[in-house]
Coordinates of C-alpha atoms in Angstrom, one line a residue:
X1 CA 67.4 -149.4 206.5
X2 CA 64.6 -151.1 208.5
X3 CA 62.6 -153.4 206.3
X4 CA 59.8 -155.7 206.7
X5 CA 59.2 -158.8 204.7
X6 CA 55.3 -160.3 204.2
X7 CA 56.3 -163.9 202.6
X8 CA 53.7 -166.5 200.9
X9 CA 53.2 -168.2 203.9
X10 CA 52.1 -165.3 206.0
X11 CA 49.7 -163.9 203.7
X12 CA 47.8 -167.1 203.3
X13 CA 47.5 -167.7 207.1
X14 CA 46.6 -163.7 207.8
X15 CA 42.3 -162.9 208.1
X16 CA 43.6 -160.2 206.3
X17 CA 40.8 -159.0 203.1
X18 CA 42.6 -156.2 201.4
X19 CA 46.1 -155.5 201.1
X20 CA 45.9 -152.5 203.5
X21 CA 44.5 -154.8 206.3
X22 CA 48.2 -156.5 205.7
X23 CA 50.7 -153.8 205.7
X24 CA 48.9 -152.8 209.1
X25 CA 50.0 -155.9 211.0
X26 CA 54.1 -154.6 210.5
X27 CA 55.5 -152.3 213.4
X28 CA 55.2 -148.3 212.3
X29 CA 53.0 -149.1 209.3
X30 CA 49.4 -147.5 210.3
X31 CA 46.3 -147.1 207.9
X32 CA 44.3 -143.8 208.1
X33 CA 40.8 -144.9 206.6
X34 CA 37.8 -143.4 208.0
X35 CA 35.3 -145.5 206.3
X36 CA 35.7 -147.7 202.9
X37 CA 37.3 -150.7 201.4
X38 CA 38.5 -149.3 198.1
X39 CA 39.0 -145.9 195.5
X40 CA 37.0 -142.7 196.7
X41 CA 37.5 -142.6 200.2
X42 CA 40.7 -140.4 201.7
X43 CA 42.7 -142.9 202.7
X44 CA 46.4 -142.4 203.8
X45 CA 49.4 -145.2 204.7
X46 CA 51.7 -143.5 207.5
X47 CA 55.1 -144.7 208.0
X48 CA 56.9 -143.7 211.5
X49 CA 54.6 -140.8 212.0
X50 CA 54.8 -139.2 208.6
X51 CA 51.2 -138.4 208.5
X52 CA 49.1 -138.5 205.3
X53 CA 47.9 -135.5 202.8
X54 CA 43.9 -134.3 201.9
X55 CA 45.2 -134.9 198.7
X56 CA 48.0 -137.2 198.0
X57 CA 50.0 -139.9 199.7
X58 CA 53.6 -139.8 201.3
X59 CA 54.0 -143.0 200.9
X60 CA 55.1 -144.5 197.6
X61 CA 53.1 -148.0 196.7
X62 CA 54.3 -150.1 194.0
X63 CA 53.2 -153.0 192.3
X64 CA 55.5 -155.2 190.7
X65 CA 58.3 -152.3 190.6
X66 CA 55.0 -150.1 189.0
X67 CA 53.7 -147.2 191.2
X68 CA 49.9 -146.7 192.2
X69 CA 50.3 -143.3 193.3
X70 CA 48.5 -141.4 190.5
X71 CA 50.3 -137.9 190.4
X72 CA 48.2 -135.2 191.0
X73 CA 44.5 -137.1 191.6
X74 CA 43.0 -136.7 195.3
X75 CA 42.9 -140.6 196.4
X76 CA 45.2 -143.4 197.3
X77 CA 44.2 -146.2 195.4
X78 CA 45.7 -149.1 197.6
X79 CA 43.4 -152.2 197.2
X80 CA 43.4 -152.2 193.5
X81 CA 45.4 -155.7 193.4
X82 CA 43.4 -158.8 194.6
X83 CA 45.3 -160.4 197.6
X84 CA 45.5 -163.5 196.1
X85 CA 47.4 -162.3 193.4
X86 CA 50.2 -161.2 195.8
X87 CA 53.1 -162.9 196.3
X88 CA 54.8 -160.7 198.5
X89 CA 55.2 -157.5 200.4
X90 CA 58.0 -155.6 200.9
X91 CA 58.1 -152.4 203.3
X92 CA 60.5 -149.8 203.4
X93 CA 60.6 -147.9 206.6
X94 CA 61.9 -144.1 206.0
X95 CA 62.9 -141.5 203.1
X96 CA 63.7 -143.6 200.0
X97 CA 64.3 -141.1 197.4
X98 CA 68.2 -141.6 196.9
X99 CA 66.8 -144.9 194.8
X100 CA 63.0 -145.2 194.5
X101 CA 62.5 -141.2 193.7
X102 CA 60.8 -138.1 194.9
X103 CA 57.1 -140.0 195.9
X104 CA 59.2 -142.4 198.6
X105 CA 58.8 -139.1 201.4
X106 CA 57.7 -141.5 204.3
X107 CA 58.6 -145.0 203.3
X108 CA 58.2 -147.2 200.3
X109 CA 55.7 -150.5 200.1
X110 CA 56.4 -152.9 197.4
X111 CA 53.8 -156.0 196.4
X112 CA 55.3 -158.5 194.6
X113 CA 52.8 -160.5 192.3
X114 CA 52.4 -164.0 191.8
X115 CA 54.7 -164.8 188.2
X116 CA 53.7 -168.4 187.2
X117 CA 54.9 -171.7 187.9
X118 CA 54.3 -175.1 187.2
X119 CA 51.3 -176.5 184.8
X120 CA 49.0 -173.6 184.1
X121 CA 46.2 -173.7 186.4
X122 CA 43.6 -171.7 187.9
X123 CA 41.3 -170.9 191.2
X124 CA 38.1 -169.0 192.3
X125 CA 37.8 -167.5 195.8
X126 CA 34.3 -166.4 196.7
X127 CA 33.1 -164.9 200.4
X128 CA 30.0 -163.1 202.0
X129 CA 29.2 -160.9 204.7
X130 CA 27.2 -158.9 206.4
X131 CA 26.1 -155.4 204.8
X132 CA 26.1 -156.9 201.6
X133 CA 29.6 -157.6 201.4
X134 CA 31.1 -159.9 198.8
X135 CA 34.0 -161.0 197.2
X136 CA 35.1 -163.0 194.1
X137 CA 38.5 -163.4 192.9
X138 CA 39.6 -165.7 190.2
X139 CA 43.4 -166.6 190.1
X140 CA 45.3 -168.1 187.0
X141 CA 49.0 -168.7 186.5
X142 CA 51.5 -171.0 185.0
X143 CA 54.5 -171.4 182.3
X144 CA 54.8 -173.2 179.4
X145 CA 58.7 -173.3 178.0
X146 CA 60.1 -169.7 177.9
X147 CA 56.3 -168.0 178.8
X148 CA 55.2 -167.7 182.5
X149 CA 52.4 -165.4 183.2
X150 CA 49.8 -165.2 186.1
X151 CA 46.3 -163.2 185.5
X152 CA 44.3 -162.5 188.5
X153 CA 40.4 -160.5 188.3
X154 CA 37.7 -160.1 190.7
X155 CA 34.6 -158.4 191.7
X156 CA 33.8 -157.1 195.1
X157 CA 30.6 -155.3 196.2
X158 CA 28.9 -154.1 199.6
X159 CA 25.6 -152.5 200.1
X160 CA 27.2 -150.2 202.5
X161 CA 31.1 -149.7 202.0
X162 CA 31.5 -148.3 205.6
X163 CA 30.3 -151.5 206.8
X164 CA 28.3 -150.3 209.8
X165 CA 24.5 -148.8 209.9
X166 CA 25.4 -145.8 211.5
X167 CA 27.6 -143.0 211.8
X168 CA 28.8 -141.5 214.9
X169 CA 29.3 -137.7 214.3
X170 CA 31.0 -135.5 216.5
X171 CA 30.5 -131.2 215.9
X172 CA 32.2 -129.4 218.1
X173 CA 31.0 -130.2 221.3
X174 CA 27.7 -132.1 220.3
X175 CA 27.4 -135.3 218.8
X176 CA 24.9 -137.8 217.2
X177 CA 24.5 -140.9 215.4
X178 CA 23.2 -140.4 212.0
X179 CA 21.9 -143.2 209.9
X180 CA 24.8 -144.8 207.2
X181 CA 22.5 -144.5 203.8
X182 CA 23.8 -143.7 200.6
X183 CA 27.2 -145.5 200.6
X184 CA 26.8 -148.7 198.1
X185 CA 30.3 -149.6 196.8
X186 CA 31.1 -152.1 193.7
X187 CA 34.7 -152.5 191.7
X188 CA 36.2 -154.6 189.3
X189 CA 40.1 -155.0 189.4
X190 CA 41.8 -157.3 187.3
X191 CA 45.7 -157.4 187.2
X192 CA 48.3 -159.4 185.3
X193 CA 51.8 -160.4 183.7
X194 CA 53.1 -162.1 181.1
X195 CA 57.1 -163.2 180.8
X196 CA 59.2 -164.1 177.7
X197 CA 62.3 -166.1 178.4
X198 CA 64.2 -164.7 174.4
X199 CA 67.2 -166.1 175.9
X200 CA 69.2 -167.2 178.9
X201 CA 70.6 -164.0 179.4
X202 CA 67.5 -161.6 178.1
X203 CA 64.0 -161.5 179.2
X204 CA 60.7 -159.2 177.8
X205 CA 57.5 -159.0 180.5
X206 CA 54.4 -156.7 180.4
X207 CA 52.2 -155.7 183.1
X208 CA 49.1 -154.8 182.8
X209 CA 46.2 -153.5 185.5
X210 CA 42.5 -152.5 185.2
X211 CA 40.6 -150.9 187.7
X212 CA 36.8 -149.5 187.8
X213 CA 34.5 -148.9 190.9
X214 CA 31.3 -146.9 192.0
X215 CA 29.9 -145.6 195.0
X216 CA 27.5 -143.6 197.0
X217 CA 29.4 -141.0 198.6
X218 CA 26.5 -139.6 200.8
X219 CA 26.0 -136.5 199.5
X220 CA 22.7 -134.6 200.9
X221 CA 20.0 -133.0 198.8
X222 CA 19.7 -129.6 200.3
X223 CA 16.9 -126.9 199.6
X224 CA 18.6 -124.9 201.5
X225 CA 22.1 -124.7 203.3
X226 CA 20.2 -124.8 206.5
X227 CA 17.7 -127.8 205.3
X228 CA 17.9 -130.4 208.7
X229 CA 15.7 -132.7 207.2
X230 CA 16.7 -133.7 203.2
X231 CA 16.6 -137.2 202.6
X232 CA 20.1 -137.9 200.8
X233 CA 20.6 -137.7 197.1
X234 CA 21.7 -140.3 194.7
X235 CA 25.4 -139.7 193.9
X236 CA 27.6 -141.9 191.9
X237 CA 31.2 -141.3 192.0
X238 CA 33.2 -143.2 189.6
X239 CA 36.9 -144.1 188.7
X240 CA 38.2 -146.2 186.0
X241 CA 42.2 -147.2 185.6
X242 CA 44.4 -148.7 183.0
X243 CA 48.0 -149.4 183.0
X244 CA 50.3 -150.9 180.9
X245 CA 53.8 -151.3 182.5
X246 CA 56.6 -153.1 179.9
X247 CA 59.9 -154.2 180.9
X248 CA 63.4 -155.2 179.5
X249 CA 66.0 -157.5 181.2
X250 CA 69.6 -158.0 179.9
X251 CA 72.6 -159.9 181.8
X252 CA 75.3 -159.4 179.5
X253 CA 77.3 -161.2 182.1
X254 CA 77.5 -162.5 185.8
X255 CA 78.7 -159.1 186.9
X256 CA 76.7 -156.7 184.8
X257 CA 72.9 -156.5 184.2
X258 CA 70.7 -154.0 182.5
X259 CA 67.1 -153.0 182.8
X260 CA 64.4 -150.8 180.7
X261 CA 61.3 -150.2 182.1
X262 CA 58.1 -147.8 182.0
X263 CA 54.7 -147.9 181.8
X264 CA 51.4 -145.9 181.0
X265 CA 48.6 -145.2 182.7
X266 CA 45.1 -143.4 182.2
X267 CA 42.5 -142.3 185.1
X268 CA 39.2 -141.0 184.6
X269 CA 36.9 -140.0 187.4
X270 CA 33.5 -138.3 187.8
X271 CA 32.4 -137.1 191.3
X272 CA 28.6 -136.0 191.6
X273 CA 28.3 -132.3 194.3
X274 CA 26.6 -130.1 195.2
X275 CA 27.4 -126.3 194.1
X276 CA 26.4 -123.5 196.7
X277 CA 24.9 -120.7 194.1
X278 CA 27.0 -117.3 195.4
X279 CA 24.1 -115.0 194.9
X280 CA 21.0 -117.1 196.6
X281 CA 20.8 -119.1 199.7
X282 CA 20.5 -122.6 197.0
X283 CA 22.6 -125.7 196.2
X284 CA 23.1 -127.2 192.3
X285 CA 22.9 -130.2 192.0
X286 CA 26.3 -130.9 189.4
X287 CA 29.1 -132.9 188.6
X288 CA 32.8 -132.9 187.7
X289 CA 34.9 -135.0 185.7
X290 CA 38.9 -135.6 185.6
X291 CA 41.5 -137.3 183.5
X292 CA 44.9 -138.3 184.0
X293 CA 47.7 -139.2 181.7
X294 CA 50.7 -140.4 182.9
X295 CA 53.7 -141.6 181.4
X296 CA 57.4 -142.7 182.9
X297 CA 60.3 -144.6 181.3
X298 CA 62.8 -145.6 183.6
X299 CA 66.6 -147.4 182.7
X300 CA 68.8 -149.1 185.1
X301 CA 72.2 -150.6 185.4
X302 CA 73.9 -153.2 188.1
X303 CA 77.3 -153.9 188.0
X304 CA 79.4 -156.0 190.8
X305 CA 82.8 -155.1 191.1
X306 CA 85.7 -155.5 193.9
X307 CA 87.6 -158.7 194.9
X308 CA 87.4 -161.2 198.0
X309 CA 88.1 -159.2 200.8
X310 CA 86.5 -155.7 199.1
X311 CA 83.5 -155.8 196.6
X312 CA 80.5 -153.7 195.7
X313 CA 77.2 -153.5 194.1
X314 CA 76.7 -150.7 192.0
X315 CA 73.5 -149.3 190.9
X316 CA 73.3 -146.1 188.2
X317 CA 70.0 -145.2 186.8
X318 CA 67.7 -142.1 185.8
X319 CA 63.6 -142.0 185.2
X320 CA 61.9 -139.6 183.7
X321 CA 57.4 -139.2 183.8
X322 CA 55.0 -136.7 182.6
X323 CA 51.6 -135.8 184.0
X324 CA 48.8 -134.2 182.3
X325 CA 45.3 -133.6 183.9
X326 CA 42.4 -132.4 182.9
X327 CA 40.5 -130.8 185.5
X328 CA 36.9 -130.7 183.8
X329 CA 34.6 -127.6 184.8
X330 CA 31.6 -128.0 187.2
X331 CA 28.2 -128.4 185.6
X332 CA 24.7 -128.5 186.3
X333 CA 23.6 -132.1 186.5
X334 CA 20.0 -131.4 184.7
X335 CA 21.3 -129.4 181.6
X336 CA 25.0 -129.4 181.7
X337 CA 25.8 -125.8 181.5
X338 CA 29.0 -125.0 183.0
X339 CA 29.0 -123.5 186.7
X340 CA 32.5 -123.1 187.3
X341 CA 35.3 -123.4 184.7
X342 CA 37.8 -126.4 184.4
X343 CA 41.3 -126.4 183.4
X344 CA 44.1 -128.3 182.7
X345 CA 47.8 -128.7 184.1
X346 CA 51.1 -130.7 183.4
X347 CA 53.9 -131.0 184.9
X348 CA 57.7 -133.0 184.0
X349 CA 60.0 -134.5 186.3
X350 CA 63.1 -136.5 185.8
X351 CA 65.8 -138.0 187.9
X352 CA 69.0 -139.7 188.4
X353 CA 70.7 -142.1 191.0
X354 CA 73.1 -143.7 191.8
X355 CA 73.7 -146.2 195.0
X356 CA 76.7 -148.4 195.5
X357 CA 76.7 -151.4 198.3
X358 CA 80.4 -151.7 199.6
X359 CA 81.2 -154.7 201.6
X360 CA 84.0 -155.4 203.5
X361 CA 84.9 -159.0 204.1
X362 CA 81.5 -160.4 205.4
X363 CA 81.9 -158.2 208.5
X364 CA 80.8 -154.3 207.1
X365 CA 78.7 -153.0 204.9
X366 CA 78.5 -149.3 203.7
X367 CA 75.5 -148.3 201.3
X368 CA 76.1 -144.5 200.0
X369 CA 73.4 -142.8 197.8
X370 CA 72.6 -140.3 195.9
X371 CA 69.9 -138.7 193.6
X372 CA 69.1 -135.5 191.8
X373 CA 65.9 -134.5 190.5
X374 CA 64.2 -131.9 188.4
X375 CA 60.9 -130.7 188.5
X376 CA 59.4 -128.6 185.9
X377 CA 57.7 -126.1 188.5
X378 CA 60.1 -126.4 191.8
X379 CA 63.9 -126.9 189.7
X380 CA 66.4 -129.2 190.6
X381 CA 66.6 -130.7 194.8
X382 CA 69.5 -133.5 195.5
X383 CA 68.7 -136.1 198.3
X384 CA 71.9 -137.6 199.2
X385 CA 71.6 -141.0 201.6
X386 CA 73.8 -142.9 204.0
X387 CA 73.6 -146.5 205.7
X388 CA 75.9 -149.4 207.4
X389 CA 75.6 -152.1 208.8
X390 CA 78.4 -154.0 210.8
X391 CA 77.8 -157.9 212.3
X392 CA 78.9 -158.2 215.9
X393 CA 78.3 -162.1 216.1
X394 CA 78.3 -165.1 213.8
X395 CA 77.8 -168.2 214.6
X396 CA 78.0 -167.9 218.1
X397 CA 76.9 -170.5 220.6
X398 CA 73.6 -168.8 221.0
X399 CA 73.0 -165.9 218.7
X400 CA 73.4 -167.1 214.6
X401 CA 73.9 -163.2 214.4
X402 CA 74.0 -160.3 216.0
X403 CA 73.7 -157.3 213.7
X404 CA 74.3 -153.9 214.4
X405 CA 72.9 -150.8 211.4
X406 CA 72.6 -147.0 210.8
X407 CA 71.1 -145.0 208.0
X408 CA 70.8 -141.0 207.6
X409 CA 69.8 -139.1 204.5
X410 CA 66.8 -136.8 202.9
X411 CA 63.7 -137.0 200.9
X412 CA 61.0 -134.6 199.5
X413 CA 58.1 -134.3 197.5
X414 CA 56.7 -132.0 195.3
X415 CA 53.1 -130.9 195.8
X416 CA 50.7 -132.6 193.6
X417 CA 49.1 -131.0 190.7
X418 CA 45.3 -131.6 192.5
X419 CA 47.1 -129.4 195.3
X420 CA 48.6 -126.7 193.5
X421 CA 46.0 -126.5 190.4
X422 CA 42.4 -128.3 190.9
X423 CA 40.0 -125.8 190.4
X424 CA 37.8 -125.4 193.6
X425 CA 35.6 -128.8 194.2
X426 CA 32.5 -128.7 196.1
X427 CA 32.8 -131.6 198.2
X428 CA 28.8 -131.0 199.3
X429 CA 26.9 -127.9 200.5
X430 CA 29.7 -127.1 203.5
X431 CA 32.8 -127.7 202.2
X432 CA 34.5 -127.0 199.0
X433 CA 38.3 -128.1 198.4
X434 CA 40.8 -125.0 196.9
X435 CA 44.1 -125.5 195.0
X436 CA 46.8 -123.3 196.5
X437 CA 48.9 -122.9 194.1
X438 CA 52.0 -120.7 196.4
X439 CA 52.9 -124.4 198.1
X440 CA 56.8 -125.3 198.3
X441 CA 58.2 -128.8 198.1
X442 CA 58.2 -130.4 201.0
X443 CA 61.5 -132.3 202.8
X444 CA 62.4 -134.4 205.0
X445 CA 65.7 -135.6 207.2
X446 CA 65.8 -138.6 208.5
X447 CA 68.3 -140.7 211.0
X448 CA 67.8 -144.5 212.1
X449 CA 69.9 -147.1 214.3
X450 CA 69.0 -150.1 214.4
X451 CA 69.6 -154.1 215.6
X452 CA 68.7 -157.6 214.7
X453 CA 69.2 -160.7 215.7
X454 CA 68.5 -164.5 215.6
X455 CA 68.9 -167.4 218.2
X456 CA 69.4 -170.6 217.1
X457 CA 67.1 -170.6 214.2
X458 CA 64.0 -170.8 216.8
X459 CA 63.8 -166.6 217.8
X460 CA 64.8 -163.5 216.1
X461 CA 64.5 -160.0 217.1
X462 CA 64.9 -156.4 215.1
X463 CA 64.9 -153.2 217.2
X464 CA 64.9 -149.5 215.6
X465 CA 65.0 -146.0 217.1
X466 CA 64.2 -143.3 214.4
X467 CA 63.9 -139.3 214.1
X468 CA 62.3 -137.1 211.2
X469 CA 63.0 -133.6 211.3
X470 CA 60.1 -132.1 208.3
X471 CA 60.2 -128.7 206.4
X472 CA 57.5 -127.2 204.6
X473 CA 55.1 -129.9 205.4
X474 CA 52.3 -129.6 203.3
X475 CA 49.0 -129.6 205.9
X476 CA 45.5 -128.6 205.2
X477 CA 43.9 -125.8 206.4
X478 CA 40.8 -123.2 206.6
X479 CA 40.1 -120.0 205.0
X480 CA 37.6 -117.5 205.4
X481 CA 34.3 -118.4 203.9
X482 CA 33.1 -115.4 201.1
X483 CA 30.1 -114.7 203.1
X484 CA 27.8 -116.3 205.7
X485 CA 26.1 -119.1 204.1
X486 CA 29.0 -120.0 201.9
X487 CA 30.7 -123.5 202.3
X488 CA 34.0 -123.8 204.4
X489 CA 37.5 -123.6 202.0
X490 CA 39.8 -126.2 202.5
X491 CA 42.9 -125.6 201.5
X492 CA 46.7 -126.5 202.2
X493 CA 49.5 -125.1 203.3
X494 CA 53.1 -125.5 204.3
X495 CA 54.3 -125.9 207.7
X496 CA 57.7 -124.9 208.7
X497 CA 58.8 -127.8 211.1
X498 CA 57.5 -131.1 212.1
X499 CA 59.0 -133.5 213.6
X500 CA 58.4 -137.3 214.5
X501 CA 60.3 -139.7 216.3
X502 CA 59.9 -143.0 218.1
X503 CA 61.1 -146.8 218.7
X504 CA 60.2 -149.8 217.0
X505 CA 60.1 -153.9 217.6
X506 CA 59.2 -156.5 215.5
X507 CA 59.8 -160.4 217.3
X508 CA 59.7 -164.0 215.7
X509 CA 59.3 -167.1 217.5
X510 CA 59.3 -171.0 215.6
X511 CA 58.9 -173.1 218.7
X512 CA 58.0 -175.9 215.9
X513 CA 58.3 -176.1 212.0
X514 CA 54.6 -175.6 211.5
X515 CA 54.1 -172.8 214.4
X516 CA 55.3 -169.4 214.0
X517 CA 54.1 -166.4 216.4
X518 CA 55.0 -163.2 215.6
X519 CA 54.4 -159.7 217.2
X520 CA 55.7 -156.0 216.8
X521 CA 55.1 -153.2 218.8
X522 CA 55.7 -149.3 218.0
X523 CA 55.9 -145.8 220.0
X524 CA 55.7 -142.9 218.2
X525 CA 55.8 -139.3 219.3

């Protein structure tokens, strides 16, 4: 499949500030952000036209093996990991689910953390800017005999997280600029591992991340639904994140390797509304709370098997998570009385896979997958997968290697619980956010071909064409409001086909050892 590789080097020498401003820079990878630098905000990653969801991702992010996609909550949480802390990104163009599970619909990006090396040493990064904006990291890492660990945390604040003054709004056919107030932004993120070397051939390592912010999300203090001229309330919205992610590694020989994983994570959030009263022309000031738990345990095993001339890499493995949310009712901010009932919802899903990379000679290689997964409120779906890969040329006069590559197969995704469940949110006083709880998973088809090549060690090329075919894609939409001065209901629903195709190039040029230029360029329809 088409990949993309962000290295050490290239992170250090990108203006990039957060790791979304990264991912960007790689062909096909686009960022849908309207304002924001971190959690709160409705922010989407789109791969190849996939586009984003109101209220998940399609895009699975994972950090050190360890997902950020919170099942069911409303936001992509993307920036929790200070960049310094990264080592490396890996991007996954396409459908992954044969291997990486049901959340991979439009692509898979994996960051790689900084492990430890050397003499155990530390760093603080600190910048400013304008709006208020600034930025501390702290970075530690190092091993000592059999223990290696790295430990990043930082702080980050802006007095207006959209960074600009203003707004430009657009209604219809009128616009107007409206004055950014209301939108301070602070977090805290702290991430980190720890690895125990118990032998040569068995290894123990814990992750661990912690994640808190708080923002003005601009919510207007209405007298009326019709007020013009309210000055904007306080509002607070909140989030606060902890993960703990163990893992076990055992090579009980050259050809056969097993791995244990899982981790545990815990999400609490408070959003601060207003509540349109049904019976009087009057908005509530209230606020809601959630809170996630999450649990997954995943086991693995790679064997390597075949002779000279025929060998392969084979991966079997199965997963298994849980998801609980509380949904906490709506309630008046002054006295707490309840204005609209919570509730709670669960849901269990486990998988299996299995993926076997066949190689013939150094010439071919075939990659088959499969996976099956169950879902406690959609059943069982199977997403079978396909890729090869054949090398034209080898060290040829001018080209190092020309490689040639193909790759078909299917993904889905089940509807998050905040789609099918959340009780209705009141976003502010014209828009309130309703579960539908009728949704259908949503699939996808995909086909790639693809090229790459190098030229003497100095230029390298990789081409792709691509096509998605998408059922039951799950898009918002608008229902009737209850009556005339009622908010607008957003909702979802599922569409029966979409489709998105397109061509992508990504080109390297070294014209010296200390000079690289590199540029990438993507259509999609």
């Amino acid at each position: 499949m088409s990949t993309s590789l962000i290295g050490a080097s290239e992170i250090e020498a990108t203006p990039a500030v957060n790791i979304d401003d990264l991912v960007t820079t790689k062909a096909g990878v686009l960022r849908s952000r309207p304002s924001g630098m971190g959690e709160g905000v409705p922010m989407n990653i789109i791969i190849r036209g996939v586009p984003g969801s109101l209220a998940a991702t399609r895009v699975l992010i994972l950090v050190d093996g360890v997902p950020t996609n919170a099942s069911g909550t409303p936001f992509l949480i993307l920036n929790t990991v200070p960049l310094r802390a990264v080592s490396r990104v890996e991007i996954v163009r396409g459908p992954s689910s044969a291997l990486y599970g049901a959340n991979a619909f439009g692509g898979v990006i994996n960051i790689i953390t900084k492990r430890g090396e050397g003499n155990p040493g530390g760093s603080i990064y600190a910048e400013a800017g304008t709006h208020g904006y600034m930025n501390t990291d702290i970075l530690s890492e190092g091993e000592s005999g059999p223990l290696s660990y790295a430990v990043s945390g930082g702080y980050r604040s802006i007095g207006n997280y959209a960074g600009a003054d203003s707004f430009f709004v657009r209604n219809g056919t009128s616009s107007a600029v409206r004055e950014a107030e209301n939108r301070n932004y602070r977090d805290t993120r702290f991430v980190g591992s720890g690895r125990y070397q118990l032998s040569d051939n068995m290894s123990l390592r814990m992750h661990g991340r912690f994640f808190d912010s708080n923002l003005g999300y601009g919510r207007t203090k209405r007298d009326t639904v019709f007020a013009r001229d309210s000055v904007p309330a306080d509002v607070i919205t909140t989030g606060r994140q902890y993960l703990a992610a163990p893992e076990f590694r055992l090579s009980l020989d050259s050809d056969l390797s097993l791995r244990a994983a899982g981790y545990v994570r815990r999400i609490d959030g408070r959003f601060e509304s207003e509540t349109p009263l049904s019976d009087v022309d009057y908005t509530e000031e209230s606020y809601w709370t959630s809170r996630s738990d999450e649990y997954q345990f995943e086991a693995q095993g790679t064997a390597q098997l075949g002779s000279q001339f025929l060998s392969q890499v084979l991966t079997i493995g199965g997963d298994m998570l849980r998801n609980d949310i509380d949904f906490g009712a709506v309630r008046r901010s002054e006295t707490d009385s309840v204005l609209r009932k919570g509730r709670t919802a669960g849901i269990t899903a486990a998988g299996m896979y299995a993926q076997s990379e066949i190689t013939f000679g150094d010439m071919r290689i075939v990659v088959p997958g499969l996976r099956g997964d169950y879902h406690s409120e959609f059943g069982v779906t199977v997403s079978p997968k396909l890729s090869a890969s054949f090398l034209v040329l080898k060290d040829h006069d001018i080209f190092d290697h020309v490689t040639l590559r193909a790759s078909s197969g299917r993904g889905f995704r089940a509807p998050a619980l905040s789609e099918l469940f959340m009780p209705p949110l009141d976003i502010n006083s014209t828009m309130t956010l309703v579960p539908e709880p009728d949704l259908k998973p949503e699939r996808i088809w995909t086909a790639e071909l693809g090229v790459e090549l190098e030229m003497m060690d100095v230029f390298s090329l990789q081409l792709s064409g691509f096509y998605n075919y998408l059922r039951d894609l799950i898009n918002p939409a608008v229902k009737s409001a209850p009556c005339v001065t009622c908010p607008v209901q957003v909702t979802h629903r599922n569409v029966s086909r979409a489709s998105s195709a397109g061509l992508e190039v990504e080109a390297g040029l070294q014209p010296l050892a200390w000079w690289t230029i590199t540029g990438s360029y993507a259509y999609v329809q």
